[in-house]
Coordinates of C-alpha atoms and ligand atoms in Angstrom, one line a residue:
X107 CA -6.5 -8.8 12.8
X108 CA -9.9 -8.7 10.9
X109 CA -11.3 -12.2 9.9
X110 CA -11.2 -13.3 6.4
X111 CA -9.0 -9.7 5.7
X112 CA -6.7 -10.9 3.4
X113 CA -3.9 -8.0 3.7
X114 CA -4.3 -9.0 7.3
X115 CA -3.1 -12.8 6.4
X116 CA -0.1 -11.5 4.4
X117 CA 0.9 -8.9 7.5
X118 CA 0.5 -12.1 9.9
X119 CA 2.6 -14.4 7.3
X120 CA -0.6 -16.4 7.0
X121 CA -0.5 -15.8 3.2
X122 CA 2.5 -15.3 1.4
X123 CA 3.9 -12.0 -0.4
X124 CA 6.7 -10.7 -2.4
X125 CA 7.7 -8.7 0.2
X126 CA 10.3 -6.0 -0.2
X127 CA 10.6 -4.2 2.8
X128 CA 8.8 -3.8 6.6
X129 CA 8.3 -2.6 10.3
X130 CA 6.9 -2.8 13.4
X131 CA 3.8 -0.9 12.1
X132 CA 3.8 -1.9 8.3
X133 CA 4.8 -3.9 5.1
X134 CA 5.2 -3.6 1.7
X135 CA 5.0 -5.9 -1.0
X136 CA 4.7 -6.3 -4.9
X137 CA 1.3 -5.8 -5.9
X138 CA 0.2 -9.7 -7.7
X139 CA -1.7 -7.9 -10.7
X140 CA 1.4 -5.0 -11.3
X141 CA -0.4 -1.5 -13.2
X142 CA 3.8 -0.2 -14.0
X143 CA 6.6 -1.9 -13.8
X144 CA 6.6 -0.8 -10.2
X145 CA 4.1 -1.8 -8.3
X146 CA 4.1 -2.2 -4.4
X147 CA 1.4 -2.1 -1.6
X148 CA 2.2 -0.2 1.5
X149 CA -0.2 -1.7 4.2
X150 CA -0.4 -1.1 7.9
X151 CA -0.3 -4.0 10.1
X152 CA -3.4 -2.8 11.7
X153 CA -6.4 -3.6 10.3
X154 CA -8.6 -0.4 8.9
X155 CA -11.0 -0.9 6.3
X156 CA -11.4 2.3 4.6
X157 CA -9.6 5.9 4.9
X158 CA -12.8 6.5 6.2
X159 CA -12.6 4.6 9.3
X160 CA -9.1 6.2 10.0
X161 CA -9.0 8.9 13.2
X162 CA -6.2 11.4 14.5
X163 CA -4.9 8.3 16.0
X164 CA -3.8 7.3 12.9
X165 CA -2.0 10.2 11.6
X166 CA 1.3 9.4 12.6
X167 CA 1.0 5.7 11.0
X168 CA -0.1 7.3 7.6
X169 CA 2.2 9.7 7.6
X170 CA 5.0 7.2 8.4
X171 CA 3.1 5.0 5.3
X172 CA 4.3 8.1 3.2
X173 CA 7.3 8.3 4.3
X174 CA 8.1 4.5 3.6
X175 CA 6.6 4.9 0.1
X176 CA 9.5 7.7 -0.7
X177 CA 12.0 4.7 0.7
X178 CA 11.0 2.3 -1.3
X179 CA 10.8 4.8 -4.3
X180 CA 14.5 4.9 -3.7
X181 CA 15.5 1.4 -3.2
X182 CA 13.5 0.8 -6.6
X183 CA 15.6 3.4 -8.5
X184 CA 12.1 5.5 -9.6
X185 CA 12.4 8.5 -7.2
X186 CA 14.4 10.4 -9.1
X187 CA 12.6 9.7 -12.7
X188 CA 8.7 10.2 -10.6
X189 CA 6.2 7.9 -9.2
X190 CA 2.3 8.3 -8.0
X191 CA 1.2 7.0 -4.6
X192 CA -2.3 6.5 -4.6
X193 CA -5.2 5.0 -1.8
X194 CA -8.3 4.2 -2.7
X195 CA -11.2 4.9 -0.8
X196 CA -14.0 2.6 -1.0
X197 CA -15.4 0.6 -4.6
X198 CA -16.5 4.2 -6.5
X199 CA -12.6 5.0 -6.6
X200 CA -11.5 1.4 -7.3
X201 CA -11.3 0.0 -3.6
X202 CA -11.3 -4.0 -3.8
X203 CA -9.6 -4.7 -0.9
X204 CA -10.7 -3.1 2.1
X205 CA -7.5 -3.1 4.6
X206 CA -6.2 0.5 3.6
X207 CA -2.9 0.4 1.5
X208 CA -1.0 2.6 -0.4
X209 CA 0.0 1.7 -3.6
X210 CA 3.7 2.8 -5.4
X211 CA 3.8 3.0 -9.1
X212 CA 6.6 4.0 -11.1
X213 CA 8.7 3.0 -14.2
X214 CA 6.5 4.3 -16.6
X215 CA 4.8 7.5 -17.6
X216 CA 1.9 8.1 -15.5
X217 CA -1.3 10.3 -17.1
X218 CA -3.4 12.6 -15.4
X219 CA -6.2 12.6 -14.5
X220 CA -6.4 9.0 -13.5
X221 CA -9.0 7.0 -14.7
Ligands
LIG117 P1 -7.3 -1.7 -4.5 O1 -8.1 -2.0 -5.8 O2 -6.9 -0.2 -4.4 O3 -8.1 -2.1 -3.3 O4 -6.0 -2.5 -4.6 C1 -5.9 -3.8 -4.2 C2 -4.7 -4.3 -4.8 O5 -4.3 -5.6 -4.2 C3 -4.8 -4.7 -6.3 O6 -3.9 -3.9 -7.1 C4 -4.5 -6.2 -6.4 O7 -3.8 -6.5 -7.6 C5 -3.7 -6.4 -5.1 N1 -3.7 -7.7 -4.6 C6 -4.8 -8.5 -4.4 N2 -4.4 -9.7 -3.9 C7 -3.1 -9.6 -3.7 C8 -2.1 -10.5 -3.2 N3 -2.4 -11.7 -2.7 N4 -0.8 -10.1 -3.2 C9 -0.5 -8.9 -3.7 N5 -1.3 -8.0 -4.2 C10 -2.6 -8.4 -4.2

């Protein structure tokens, strides 16, 4: 746990969340400031600022990030219709809080290329 990380406090229970579903290794909530109808974060319990600070030992734990994004695409009824996961990497991409999560959006059209 990283100090004053606050995706760290809401994995700890420190600071609440809507949360919707979780493991050993992550949880996911309802993002506070929702971009679609759907919007959930999919963090990992440990702390790791950046996709940049991420090594091989990781790859497993992302992956399995993915893989909890497609569940929760299905417990939210978008799946079928489409929905973007998305991780920003650092401010220049929209990075504002730096404990790596994956965000779910769905429930509305999504446009391409992102902004
Ligand atoms: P990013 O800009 O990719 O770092 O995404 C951070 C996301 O965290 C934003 O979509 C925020 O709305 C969301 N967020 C910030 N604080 C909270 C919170 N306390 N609970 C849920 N989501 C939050």
């Amino acid at each position: 746990m990283a100090d004053d990380c606050l995706f760290c406090k809401i994995a700890a229970g420190d600071v609440s969340a809507d949360t919707v579903r979780e493991s050993e290794e992550w949880i996911a909530f309802r993002d506070i400031n929702p971009q679609a109808p759907t919007h959930i974060l999919v963090i990992p319990r440990q702390h790791i600022a950046t996709l940049n600070e991420a090594g091989p030992g990781e790859a497993e734990m992302l992956g399995r990030l993915l893989l909890a994004a497609k569940e929760i695409a299905a417990e939210e009824g978008i799946a079928e219709e489409g929905y973007r996961t998305v991780l920003n990497c650092n401010p220049g991409a929209g990075q504002s809080v730096f404990h790596i999560h994956l965000h779910v959006l769905g429930g509305r059209a999504m446009g391409w290329p992102p902004g």
